[in-house]
Coordinates of C-alpha atoms and ligand atoms in Angstrom, one line a residue:
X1 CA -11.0 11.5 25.5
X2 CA -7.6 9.3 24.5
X3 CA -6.2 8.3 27.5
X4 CA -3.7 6.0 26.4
X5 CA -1.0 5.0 23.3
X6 CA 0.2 1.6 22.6
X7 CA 2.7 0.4 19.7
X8 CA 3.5 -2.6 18.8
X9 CA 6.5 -4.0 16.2
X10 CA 5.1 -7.0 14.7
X11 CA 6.9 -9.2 12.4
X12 CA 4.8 -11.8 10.1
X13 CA 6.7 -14.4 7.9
X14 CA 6.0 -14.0 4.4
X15 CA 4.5 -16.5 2.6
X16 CA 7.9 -16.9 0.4
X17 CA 10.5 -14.9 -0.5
X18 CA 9.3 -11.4 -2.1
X19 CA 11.9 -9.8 -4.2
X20 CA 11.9 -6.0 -5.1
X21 CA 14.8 -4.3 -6.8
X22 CA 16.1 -3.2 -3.5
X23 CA 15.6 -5.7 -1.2
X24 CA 14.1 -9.2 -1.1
X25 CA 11.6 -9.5 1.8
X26 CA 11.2 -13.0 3.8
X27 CA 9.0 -10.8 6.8
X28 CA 6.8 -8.1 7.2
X29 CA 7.3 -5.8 10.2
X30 CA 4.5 -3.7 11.0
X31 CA 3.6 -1.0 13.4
X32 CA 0.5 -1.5 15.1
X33 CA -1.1 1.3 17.5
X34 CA -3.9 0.7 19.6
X35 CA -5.5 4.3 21.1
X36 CA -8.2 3.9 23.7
X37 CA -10.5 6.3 24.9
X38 CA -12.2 7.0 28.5
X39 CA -14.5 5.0 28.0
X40 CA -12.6 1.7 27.0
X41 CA -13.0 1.7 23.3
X42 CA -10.3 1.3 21.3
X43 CA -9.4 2.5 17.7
X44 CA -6.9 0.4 16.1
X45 CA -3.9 1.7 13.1
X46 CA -1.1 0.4 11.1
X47 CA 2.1 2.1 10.0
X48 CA 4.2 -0.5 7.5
X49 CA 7.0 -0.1 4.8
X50 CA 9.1 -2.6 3.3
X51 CA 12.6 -4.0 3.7
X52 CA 13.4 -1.9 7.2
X53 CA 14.9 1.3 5.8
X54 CA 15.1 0.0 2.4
X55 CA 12.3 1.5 0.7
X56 CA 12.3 4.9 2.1
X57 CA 13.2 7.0 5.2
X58 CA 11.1 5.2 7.6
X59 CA 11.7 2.2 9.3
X60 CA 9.5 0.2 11.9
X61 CA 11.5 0.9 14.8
X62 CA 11.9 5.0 13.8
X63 CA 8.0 4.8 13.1
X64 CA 7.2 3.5 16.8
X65 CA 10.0 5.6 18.4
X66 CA 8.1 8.9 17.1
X67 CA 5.0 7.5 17.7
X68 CA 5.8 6.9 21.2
X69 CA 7.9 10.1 21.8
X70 CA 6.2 12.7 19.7
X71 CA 2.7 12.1 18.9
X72 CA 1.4 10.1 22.1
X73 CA 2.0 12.8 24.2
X74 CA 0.3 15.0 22.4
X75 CA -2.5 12.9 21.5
X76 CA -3.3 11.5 25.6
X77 CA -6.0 14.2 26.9
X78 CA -7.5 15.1 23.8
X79 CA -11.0 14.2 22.1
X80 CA -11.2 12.6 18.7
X81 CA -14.0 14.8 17.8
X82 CA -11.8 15.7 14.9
X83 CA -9.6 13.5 13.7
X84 CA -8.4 16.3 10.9
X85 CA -8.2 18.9 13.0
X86 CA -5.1 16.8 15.9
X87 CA -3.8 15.4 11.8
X88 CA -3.6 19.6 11.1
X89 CA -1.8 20.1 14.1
X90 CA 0.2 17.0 14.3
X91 CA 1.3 18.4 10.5
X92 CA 2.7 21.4 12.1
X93 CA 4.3 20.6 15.1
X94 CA 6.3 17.2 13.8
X95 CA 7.4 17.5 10.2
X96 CA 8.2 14.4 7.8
X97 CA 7.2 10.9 9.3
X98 CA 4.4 10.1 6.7
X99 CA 3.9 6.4 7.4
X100 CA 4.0 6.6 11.7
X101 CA 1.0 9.6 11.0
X102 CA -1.3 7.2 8.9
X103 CA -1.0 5.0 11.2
X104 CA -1.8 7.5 13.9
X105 CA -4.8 9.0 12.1
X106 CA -6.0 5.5 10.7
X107 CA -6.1 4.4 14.7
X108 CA -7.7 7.7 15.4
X109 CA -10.7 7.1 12.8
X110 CA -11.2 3.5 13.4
X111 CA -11.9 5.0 17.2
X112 CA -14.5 7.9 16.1
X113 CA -16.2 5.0 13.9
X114 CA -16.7 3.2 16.4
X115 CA -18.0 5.9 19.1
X116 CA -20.3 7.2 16.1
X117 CA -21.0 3.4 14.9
X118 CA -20.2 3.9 11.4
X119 CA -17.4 2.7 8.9
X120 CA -14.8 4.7 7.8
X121 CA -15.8 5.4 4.9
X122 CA -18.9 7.2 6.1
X123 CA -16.4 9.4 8.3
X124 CA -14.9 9.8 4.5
X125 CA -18.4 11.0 2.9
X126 CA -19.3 7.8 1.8
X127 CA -18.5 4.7 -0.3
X128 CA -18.7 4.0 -4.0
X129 CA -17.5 0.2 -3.6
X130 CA -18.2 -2.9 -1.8
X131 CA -15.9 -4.2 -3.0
X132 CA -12.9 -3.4 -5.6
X133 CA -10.4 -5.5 -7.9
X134 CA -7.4 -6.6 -6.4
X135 CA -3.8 -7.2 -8.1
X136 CA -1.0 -10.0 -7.3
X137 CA 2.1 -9.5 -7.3
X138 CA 5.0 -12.3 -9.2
X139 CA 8.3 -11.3 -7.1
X140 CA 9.6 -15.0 -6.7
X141 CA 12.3 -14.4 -9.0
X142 CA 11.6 -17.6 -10.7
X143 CA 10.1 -17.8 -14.0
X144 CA 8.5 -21.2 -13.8
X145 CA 7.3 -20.4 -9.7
X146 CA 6.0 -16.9 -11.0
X147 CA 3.7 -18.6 -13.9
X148 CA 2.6 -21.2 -11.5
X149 CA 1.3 -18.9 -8.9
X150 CA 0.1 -16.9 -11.3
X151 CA -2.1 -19.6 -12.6
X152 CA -3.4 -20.7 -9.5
X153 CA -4.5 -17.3 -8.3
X154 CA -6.7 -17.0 -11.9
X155 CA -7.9 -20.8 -11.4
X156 CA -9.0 -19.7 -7.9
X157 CA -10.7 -16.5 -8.9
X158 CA -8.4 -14.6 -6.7
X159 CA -6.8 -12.4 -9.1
X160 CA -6.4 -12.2 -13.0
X161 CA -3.8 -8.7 -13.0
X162 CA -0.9 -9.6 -12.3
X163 CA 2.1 -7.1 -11.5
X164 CA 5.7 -8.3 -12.1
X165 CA 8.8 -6.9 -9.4
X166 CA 12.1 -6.2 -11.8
X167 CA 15.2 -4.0 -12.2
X168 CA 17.7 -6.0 -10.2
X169 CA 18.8 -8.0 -12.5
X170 CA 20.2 -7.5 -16.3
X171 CA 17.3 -5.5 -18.5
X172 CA 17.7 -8.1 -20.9
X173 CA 16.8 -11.1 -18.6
X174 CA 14.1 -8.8 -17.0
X175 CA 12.4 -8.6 -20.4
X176 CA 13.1 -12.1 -21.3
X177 CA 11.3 -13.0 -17.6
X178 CA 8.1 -10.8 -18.6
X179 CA 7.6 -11.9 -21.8
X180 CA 7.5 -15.5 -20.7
X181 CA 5.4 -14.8 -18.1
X182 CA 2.8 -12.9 -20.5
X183 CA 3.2 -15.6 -22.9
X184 CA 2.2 -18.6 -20.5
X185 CA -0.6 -16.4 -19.4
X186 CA -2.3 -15.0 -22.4
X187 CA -4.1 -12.2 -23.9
X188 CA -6.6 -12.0 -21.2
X189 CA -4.6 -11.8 -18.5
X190 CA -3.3 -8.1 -17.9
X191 CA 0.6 -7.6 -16.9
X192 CA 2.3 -5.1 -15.2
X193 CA 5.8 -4.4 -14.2
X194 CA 7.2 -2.4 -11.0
X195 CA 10.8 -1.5 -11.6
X196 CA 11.4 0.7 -8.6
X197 CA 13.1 3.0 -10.2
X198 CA 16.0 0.8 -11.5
X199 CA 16.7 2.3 -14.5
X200 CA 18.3 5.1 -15.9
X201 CA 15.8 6.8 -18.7
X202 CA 18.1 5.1 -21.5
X203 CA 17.1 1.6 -20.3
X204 CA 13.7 2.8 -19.7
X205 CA 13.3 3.7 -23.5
X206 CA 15.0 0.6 -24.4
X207 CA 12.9 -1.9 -21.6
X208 CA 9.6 -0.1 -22.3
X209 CA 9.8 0.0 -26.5
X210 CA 10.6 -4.6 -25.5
X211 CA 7.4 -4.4 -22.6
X212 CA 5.1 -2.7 -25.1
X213 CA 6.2 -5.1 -28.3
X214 CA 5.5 -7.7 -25.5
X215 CA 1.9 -6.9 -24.5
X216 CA 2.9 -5.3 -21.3
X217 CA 0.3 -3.0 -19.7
X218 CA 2.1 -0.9 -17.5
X219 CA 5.2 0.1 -16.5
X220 CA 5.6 1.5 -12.6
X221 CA 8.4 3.8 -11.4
X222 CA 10.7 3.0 -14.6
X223 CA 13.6 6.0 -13.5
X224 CA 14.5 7.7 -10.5
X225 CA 11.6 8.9 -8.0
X226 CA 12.9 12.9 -8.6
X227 CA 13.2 12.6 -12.2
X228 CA 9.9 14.0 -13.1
X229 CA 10.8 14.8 -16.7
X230 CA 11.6 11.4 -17.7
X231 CA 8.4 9.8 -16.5
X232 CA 6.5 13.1 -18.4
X233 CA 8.9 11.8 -21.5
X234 CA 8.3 8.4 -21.2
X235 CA 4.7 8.2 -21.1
X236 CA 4.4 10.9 -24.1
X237 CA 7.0 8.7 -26.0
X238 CA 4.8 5.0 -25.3
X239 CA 1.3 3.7 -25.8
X240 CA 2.3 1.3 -22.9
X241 CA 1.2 3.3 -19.3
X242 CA 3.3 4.7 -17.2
X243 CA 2.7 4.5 -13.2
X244 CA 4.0 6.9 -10.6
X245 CA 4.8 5.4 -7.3
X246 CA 7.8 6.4 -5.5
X247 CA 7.7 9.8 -7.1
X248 CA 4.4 10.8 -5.5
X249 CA 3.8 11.1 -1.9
X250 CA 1.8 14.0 -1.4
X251 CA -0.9 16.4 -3.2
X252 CA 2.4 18.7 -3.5
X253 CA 4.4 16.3 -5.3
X254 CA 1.2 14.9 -7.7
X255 CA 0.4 18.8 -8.4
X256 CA 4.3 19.2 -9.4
X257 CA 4.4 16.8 -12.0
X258 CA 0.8 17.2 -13.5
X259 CA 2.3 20.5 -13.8
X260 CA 4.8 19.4 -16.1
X261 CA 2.5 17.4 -18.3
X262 CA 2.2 14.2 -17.1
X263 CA -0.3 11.7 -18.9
X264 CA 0.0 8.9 -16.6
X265 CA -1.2 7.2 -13.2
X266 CA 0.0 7.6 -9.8
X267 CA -0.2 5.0 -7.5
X268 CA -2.0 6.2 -4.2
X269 CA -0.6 5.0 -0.8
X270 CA -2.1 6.2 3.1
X271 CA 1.8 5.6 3.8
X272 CA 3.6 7.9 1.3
X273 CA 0.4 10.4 1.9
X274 CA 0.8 10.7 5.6
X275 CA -2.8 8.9 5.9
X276 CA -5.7 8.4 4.3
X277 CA -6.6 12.9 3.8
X278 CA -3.4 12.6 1.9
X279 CA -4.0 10.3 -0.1
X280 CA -7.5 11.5 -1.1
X281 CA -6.1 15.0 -1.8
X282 CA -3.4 13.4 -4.0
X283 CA -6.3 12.1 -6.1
X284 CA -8.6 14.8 -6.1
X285 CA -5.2 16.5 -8.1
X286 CA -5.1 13.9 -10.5
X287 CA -8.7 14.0 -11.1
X288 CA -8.6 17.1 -12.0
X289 CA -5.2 17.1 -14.1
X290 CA -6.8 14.0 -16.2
X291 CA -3.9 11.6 -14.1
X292 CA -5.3 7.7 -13.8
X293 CA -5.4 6.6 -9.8
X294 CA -4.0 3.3 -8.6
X295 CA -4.7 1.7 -4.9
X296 CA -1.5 1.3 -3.8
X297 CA -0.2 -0.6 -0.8
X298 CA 3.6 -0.3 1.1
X299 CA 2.3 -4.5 1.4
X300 CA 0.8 -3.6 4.5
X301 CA -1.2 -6.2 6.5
X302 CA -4.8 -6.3 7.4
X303 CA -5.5 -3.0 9.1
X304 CA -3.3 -1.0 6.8
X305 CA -5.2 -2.6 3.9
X306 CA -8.3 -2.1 5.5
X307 CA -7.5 1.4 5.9
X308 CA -6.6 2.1 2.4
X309 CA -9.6 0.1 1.2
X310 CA -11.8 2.8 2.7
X311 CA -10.3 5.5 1.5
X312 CA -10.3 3.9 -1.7
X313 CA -13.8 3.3 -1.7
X314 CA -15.0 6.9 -1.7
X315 CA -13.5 7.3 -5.3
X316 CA -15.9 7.0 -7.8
X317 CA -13.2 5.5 -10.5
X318 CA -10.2 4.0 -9.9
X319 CA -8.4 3.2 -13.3
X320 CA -5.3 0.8 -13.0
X321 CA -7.1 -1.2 -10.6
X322 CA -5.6 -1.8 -7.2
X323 CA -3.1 -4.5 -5.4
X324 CA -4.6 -4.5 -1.7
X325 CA -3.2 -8.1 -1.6
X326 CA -0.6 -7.4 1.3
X327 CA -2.5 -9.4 4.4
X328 CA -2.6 -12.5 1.4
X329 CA 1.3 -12.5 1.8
X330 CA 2.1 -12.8 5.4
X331 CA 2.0 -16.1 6.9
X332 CA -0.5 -15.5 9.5
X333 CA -3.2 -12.7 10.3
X334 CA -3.9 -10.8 13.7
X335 CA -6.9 -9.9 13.0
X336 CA -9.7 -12.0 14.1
X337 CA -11.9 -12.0 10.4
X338 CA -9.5 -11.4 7.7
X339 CA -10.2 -9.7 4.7
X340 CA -12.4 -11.9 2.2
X341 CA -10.9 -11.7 -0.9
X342 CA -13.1 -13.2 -4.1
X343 CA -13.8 -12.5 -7.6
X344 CA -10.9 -11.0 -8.3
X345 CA -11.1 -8.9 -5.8
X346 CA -11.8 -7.8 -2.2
X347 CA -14.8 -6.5 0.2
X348 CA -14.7 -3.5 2.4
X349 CA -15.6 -4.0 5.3
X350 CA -19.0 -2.1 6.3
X351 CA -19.2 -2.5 10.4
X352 CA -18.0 0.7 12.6
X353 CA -14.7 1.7 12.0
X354 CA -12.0 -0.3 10.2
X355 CA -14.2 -3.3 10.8
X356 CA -11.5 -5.1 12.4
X357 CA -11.3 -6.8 15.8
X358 CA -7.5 -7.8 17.0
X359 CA -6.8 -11.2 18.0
X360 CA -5.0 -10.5 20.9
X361 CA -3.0 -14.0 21.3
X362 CA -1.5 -13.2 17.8
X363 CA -0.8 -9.9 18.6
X364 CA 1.1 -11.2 21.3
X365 CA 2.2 -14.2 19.6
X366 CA 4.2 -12.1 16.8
X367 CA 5.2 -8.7 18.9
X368 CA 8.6 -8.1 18.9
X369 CA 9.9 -8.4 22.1
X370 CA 11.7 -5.6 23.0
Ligands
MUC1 C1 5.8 -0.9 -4.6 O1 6.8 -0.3 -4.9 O2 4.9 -0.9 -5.4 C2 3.7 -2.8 -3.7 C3 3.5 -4.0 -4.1 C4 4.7 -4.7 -3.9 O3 4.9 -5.9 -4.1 O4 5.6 -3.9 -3.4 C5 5.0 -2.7 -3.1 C6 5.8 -1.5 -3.3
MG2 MG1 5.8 0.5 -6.8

């Protein structure tokens, strides 16, 4: 039985300055929640988005606030025989709040793997992966520090995709940036571009018809996140993919645009999804619409990673890769074993639960003081 609810606001240093169309991020604040049971175990989760409300309509201090007012309450006294079943009701009595309820339900899992002593992914049905390919992302700004990263990340075996953050400046120096980039790096090296929905479809056409001559792989989010036609029209019009991110939180939103014909891949998130059931249902649509899957990450830190990872790892394919690389960005860990992140990619962990143990000076060490 849960008989208690802790949140915590903890805000990492990133490891330089990461800049996204909308905001350029020098910390990552993240909502941790601890639930423990009767017995003293304790399942840990993690609710993160980027740039405080920047990104989207959560922010780390609305995420604990609900947490702490809405869910907790409900959640103290109850069993976590079934963690869908409280996620079911917790869907119907508290509406919206996608990214405080993965962190609820990840916390929740972590806790029934460890009272079953199995890993998430068990809970899940199983995994396909021990580990999966992992994606950096070049948001520096600078050409030359983005090509020198990127060079030491392949050198090190850490990574050889590499994804590109644009839109806020001129579409002409974004294109010029790219190209550079892709030209330093080579044939073998595959490059992506997140716009964040920068652009109006005009410039999309015009930026994508540039990306493509360039040897660009991918283009994510080009327009608008509710402008499902032009991301239907842009990925019929290019060889070069087209990526869904913003524009896909949920199984509804995913069956929506298949529905309108889309032929390209949607990047998953436990955030946008409301957890990791979300986010697996979200895929099961694309499956079956013929829509490529991406691991996505709201640049989460270790235990939202790890979370993700898990659910990741019950899909049999995953076909743009994935960019778990948010704990490689923070400064510092507060987890006691971080993630171990080799041949171009990362393990899953495969001890009960997450597979995560807090460190608890760290956690101390880098919650916000309120
Ligand atoms: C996004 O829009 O994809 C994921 C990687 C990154 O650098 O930013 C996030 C958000
Ligand atoms: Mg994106």
């Amino acid at each position: 039985m849960i008989t208690q609810i802790d949140t915590y606001i903890v805000d990492i240093p990133t490891i330089r300055p990461h800049k996204l169309s909308m905001t350029s991020m020098a910390v990552q604040s993240m909502v941790i929640v601890r639930i423990t049971d009767d017995e003293g175990r304790q399942g840990i989760g993690e609710g993160s988005t980027i740039g405080g409300l920047a990104y989207g309509p959560e922010s780390p201090e609305s995420i604990k606030t609900n947490i702490d007012t809405y869910f907790a309450p409900y959640l103290v006294g109850k069993t976590v025989d079934s963690p869908r079943l409280l996620m079911q009701h917790m869907n119907s009595a508290f509406r919206g709040n996608a990214i405080a309820k993965s962190a609820v339900q990840t916390a929740l899992l972590d806790l029934q793997g460890k009272q079953l002593g199995v890993p998430i992914s068990t809970l899940l049905g199983g995994a396909c992966h021990s580990h999966l390919p992992c994606l950096w992302v070049l948001a520096s700004g600078d050409i030359d520090k983005d090509i020198y990263e990127a060079k030491k990340m392949i050198d090190e075996g850490r990574h050889n995709i590499f994804k590109v953050k644009i839109g806020s400046r001129a579409l002409q120096d974004d294109i010029v940036h790219v190209a550079t980039i892709k030209e330093a790096l080579g044939a073998s090296v595959s490059i992506r571009v997140d716009v964040n929905q920068a652009w109006s479809e005009a410039q999309a056409a015009y930026g994508m018809a540039a990306l493509q001559e360039a040897g660009i792989d991918l283009v994510e989010q080009p327009t608008a996140a509710k402008d499902f036609a032009s991301l239907v029209r842009l990925a019929d019009k290019f060889t070069i993919g087209v990526l869904a991110d913003e524009s896909i939180a949920d199984s509804a939103d995913c069956f929506a645009l298949a529905a309108q014909g889309f032929s390209g891949s949607v990047a998953l998130k436990i955030g946008k999804a409301g957890g990791l059931f979300g986010a697996l249902d979200v895929a099961a649509v694309c499956s079956a619409a013929g829509i490529g899957l991406y691991g996505g990450t709201l640049l989460e830190g270790s235990i939202g990673t790890t979370a993700a990872l898990h659910a990741w790892s019950t899909l049999p394919v995953i076909e743009a890769s994935t960019e778990m690389f948010g704990p490689l960005l923070q400064r510092d860990d507060i987890v006691k074993k971080p993630l171990n992140y080799h041949h171009y990619g990362v393990e899953i962990p495969s001890t009960p639960g997450l597979g995560l143990e807090l460190d608890e000076d760290k956690l101390r060490e880098y919650a916000r003081k309120v």
